[in-house]
Every structure is written in structure tokens, then in C-alpha cells.
mmCIF file of C-alpha atoms in Angstrom:
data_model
loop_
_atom_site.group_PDB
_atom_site.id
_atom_site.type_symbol
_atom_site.label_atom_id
_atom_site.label_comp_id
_atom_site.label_asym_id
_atom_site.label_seq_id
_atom_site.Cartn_x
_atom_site.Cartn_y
_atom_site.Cartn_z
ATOM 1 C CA UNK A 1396 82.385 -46.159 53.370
ATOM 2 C CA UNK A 1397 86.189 -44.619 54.232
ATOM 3 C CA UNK A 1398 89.603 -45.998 53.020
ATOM 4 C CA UNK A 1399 91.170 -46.594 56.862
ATOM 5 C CA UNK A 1400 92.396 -43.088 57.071
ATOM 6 C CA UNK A 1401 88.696 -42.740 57.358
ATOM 7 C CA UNK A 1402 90.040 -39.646 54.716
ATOM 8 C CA UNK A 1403 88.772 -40.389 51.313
ATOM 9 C CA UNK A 1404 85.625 -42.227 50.342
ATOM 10 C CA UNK A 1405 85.186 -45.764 48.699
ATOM 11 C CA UNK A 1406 83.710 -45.036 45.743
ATOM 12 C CA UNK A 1407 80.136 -47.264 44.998
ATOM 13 C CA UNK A 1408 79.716 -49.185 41.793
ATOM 14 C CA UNK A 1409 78.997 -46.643 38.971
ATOM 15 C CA UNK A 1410 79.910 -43.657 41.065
ATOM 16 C CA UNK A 1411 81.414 -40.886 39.636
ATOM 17 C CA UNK A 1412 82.773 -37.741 42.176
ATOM 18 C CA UNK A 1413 81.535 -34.379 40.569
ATOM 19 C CA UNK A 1414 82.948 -32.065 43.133
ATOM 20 C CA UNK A 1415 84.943 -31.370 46.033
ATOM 21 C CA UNK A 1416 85.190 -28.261 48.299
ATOM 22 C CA UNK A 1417 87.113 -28.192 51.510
ATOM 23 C CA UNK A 1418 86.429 -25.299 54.406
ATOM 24 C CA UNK A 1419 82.988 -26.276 54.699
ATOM 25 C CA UNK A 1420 81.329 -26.221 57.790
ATOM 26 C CA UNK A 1421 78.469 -28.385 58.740
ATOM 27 C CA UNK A 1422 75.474 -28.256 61.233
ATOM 28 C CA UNK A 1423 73.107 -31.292 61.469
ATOM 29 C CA UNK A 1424 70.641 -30.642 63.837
ATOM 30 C CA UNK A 1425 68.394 -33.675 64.601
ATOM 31 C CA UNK A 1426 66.045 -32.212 67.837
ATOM 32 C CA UNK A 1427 63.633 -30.932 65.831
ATOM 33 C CA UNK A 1428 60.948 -33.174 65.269
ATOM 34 C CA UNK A 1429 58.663 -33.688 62.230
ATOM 35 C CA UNK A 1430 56.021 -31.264 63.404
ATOM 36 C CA UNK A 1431 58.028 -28.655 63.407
ATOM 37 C CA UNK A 1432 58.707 -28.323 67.614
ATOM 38 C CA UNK A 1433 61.501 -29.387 70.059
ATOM 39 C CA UNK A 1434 61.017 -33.117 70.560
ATOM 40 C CA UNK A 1435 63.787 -35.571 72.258
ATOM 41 C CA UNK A 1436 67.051 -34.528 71.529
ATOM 42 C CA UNK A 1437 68.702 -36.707 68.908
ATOM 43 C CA UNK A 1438 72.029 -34.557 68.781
ATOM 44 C CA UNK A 1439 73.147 -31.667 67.569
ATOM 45 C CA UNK A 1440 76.635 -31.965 65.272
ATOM 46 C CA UNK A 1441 78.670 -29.084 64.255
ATOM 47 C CA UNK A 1442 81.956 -29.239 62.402
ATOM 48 C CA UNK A 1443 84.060 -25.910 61.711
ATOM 49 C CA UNK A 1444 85.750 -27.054 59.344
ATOM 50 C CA UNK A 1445 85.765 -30.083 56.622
ATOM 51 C CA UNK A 1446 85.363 -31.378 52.969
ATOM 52 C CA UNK A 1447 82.067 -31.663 51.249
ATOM 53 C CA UNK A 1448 82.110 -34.424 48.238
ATOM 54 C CA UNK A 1449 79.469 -34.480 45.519
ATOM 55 C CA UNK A 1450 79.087 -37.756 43.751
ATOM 56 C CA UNK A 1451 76.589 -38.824 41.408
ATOM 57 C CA UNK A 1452 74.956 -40.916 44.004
ATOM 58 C CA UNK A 1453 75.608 -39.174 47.123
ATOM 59 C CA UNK A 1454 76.622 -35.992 49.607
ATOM 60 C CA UNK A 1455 79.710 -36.724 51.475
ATOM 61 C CA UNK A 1456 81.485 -34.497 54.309
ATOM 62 C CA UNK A 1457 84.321 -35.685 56.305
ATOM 63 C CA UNK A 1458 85.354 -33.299 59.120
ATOM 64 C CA UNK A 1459 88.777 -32.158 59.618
ATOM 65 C CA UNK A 1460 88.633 -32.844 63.519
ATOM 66 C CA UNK A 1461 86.548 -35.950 64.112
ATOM 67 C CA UNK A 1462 84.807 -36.967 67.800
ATOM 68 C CA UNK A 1463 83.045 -39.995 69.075
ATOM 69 C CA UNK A 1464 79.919 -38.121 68.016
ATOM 70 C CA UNK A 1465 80.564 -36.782 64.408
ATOM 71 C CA UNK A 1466 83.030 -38.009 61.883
ATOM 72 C CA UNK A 1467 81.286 -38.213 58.565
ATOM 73 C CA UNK A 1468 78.263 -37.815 56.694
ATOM 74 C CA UNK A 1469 77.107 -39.896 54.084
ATOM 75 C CA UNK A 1470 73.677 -38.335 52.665
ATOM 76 C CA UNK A 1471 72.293 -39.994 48.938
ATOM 77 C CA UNK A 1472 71.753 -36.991 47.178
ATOM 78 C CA UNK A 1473 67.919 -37.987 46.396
ATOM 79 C CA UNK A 1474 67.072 -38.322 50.514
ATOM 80 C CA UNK A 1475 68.455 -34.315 50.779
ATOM 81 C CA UNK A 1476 65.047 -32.607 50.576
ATOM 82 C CA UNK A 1477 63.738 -29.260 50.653
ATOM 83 C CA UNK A 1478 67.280 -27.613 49.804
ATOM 84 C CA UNK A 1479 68.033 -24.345 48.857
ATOM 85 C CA UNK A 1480 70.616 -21.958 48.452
ATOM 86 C CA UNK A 1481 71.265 -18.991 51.015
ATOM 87 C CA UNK A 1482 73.352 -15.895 49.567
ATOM 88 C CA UNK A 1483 73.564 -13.653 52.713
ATOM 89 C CA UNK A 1484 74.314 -10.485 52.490
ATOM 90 C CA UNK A 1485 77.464 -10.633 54.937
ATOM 91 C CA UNK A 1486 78.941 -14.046 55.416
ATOM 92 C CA UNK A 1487 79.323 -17.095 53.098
ATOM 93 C CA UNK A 1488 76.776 -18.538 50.951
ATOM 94 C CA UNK A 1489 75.334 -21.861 52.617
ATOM 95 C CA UNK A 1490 72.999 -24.371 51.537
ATOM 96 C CA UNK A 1491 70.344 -25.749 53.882
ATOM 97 C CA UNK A 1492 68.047 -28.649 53.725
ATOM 98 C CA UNK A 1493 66.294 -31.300 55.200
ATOM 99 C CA UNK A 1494 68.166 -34.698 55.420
ATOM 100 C CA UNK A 1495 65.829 -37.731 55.514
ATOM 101 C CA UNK A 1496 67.470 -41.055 56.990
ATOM 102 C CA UNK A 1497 68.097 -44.248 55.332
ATOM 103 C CA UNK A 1498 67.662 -47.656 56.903
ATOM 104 C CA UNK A 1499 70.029 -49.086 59.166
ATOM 105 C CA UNK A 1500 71.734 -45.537 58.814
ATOM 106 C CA UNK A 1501 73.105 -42.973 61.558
ATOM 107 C CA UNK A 1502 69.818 -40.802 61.689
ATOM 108 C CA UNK A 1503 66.270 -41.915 63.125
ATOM 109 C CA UNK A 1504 65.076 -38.934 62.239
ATOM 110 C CA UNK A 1505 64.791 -35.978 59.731
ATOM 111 C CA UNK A 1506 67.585 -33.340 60.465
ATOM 112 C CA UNK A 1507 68.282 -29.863 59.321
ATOM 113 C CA UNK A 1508 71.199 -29.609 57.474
ATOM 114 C CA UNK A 1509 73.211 -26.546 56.992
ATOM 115 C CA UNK A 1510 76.834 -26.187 54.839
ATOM 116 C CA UNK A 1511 78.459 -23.040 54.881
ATOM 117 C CA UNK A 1512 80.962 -22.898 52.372
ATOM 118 C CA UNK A 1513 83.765 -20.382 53.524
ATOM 119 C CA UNK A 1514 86.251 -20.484 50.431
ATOM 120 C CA UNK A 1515 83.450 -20.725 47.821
ATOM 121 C CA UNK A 1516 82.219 -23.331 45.760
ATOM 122 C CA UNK A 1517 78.150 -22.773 47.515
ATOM 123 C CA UNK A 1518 77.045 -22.188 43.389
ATOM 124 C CA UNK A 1519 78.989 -24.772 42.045
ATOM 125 C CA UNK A 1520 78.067 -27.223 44.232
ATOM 126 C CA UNK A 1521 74.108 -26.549 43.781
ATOM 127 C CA UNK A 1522 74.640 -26.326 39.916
ATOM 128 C CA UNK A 1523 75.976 -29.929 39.732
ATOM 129 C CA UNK A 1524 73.462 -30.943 42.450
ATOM 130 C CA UNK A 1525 70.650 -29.928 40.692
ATOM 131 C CA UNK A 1526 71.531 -31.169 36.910
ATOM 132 C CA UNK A 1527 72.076 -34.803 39.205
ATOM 133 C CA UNK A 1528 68.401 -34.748 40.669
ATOM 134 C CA UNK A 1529 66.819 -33.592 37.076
ATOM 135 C CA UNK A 1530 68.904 -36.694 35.083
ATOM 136 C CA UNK A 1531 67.280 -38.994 38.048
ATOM 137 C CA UNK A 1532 64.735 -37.195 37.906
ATOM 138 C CA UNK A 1533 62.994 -38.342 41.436
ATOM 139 C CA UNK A 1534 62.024 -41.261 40.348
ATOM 140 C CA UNK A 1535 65.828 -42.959 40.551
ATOM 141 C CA UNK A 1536 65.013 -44.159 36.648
ATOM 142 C CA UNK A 1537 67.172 -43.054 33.477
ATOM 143 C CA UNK A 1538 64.739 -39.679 31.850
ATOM 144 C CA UNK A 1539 62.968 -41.165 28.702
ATOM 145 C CA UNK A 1540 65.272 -39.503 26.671
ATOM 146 C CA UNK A 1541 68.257 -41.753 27.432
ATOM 147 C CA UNK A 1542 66.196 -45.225 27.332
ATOM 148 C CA UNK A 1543 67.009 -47.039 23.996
ATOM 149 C CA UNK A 1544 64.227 -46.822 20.763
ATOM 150 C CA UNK A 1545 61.684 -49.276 21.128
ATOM 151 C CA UNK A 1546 62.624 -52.718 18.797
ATOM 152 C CA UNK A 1547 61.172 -52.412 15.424
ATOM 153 C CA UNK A 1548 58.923 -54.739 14.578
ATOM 154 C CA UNK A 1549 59.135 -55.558 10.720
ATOM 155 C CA UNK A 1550 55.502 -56.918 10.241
ATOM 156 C CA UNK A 1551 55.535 -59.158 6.496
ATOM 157 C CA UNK A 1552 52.088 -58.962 5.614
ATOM 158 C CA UNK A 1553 52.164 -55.182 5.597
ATOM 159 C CA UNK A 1554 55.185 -54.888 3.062
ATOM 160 C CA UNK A 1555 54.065 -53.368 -0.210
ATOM 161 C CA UNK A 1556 55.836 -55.531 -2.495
ATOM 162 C CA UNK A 1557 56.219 -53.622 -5.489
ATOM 163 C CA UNK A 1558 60.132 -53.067 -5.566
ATOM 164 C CA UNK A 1559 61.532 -50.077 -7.115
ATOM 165 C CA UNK A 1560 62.716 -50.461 -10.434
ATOM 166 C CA UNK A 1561 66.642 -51.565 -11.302
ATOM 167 C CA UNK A 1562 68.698 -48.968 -12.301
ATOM 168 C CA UNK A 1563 71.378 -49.556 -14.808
ATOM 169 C CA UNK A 1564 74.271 -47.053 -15.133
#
């Protein structure tokens, strides 16, 4: 969800934003089907230029110039799959990936998702991304080493009860 301006993002309960790049530009394309050939075209989105938004919960990019077709993307970071980071030789680093949809979301189908990020930030961005999918670890649960101690269970019967002896000073 936007604020009105449809500029800046509502944030979701507990999210935190990690990151924000602008001069991004996007290229969703959803006419490639599952197997891997042309199927029905779902669309084809490009946006020169935008802002890319890395929360703890999700991937957003707002476009600078918005149409009918394409003015936002809201991915959750865990449905970005297969992602990697492209250093090119000429040009700007870019990240591409495959973007599986959500429910009652934009996409019907999984889309190819490239970001070229033209003032920077490509490293950065895939840094923070990937210490956010090792603390969720795939499995959208806290890693064992942040759940609490189990509860200590002080058991009577097994108590030696031969007290140390009193000290006097």
C-alpha cells in the first residue's frame, strides 16, 4: 500500500525499511511461461527510471513515470526466487530473478524480474537481501538461535538435599 501520492509506502506492522536506491530501472516480464517457452502474453513492464525499497518484509519499486499498466511493485522478499547478482562488464550491475505471485495479487503468473541499478547500490541491496532471507530462513520462522531457552523444570524428588555447610566470617 501507497500514502495518496501513491509516493512512499505504508509501512506493515513490524516492518522495518533497510534500504532505498533511486535510478533503478525495472523489467517484469510475465510472457514467459513456467516451462520455459512463449505462452499468452501476460505483459511486459519496463520502467527507466524509479526507486527500489528494501524492507524487512518486502521489495518495493515505485516508478518515476507511472501508466495505466505499471505503477508499482510490491514483491515479499521470500516469493523473489532464483535471484542473483549480474556484474557486467560494461553497464550497471543488475539483479535478476524470478518473481512468484501472491494471491489476490497483480501477477497470475511467474515473471522475470530484472533491476538495473544505474547510480549504484546493486551490492548493497543484495547484502541486506540476503542476511533478511538467512534470519527467516525460508521457513518464515525466527532461526533457533533467537527462540527463548526452554522453561526449566525444577523436578523435587531429584534435589540432593545435603546443603552446603554455613559459613561464618
Amino acid at each position: 500500500m501507497l500514502t495518496q501520492d501513491g509516493r512512499t509506502p505504508i509501512p506493515l506492522p513490524q516492518e522495518k525499511m533497510f534500504f532505498t536506491q533511486s535510478d533503478v530501472k525495472l523489467i517484469l516480464d510475465c510472457n514467459e511461461s513456467e516451462a520455459g517457452y512463449p505462452g499468452h502474453t501476460e505483459g511486459y513492464f519496463e520502467s527507466n527510471k524509479g526507486t527500489v525499497i528494501l524492507s524487512n518484509q518486502r521489495i518495493i519499486y515505485l516508478a518515476e513515470h507511472s501508466s495505466d499498466q505499471f505503477k508499482n511493485l510490491n514483491i515479499p522478499i521470500l516469493n523473489l526466487k532464483q535471484w542473483k547478482l549480474e556484474q557486467p562488464w560494461f553497464g550497471a550491475n543488475y539483479i535478476s530473478g524470478v518473481v512468484i505471485p501472491v494471491p489476490q495479487g497483480g501477477l497470475t503468473r511467474r515473471s522475470q524480474l530484472k533491476m538495473t541499478f544505474n547510480e549504484g547500490g546493486a551490492i548493497e541491496f543484495t547484502t541486506i537481501l540476503r542476511s533478511l532471507l538467512e534470519r527467516i530462513g525460508e521457513s518464515n520462522e525466527l532461526p533457533r538461535e533467537y527462540e527463548p531457552l526452554p522453561a526449566y523444570d525444577l523436578n523435587p524428588s531429584s534435589l540432593d538435599h545435603d546443603l552446603p555447610p554455613h559459613y561464618s566470617a
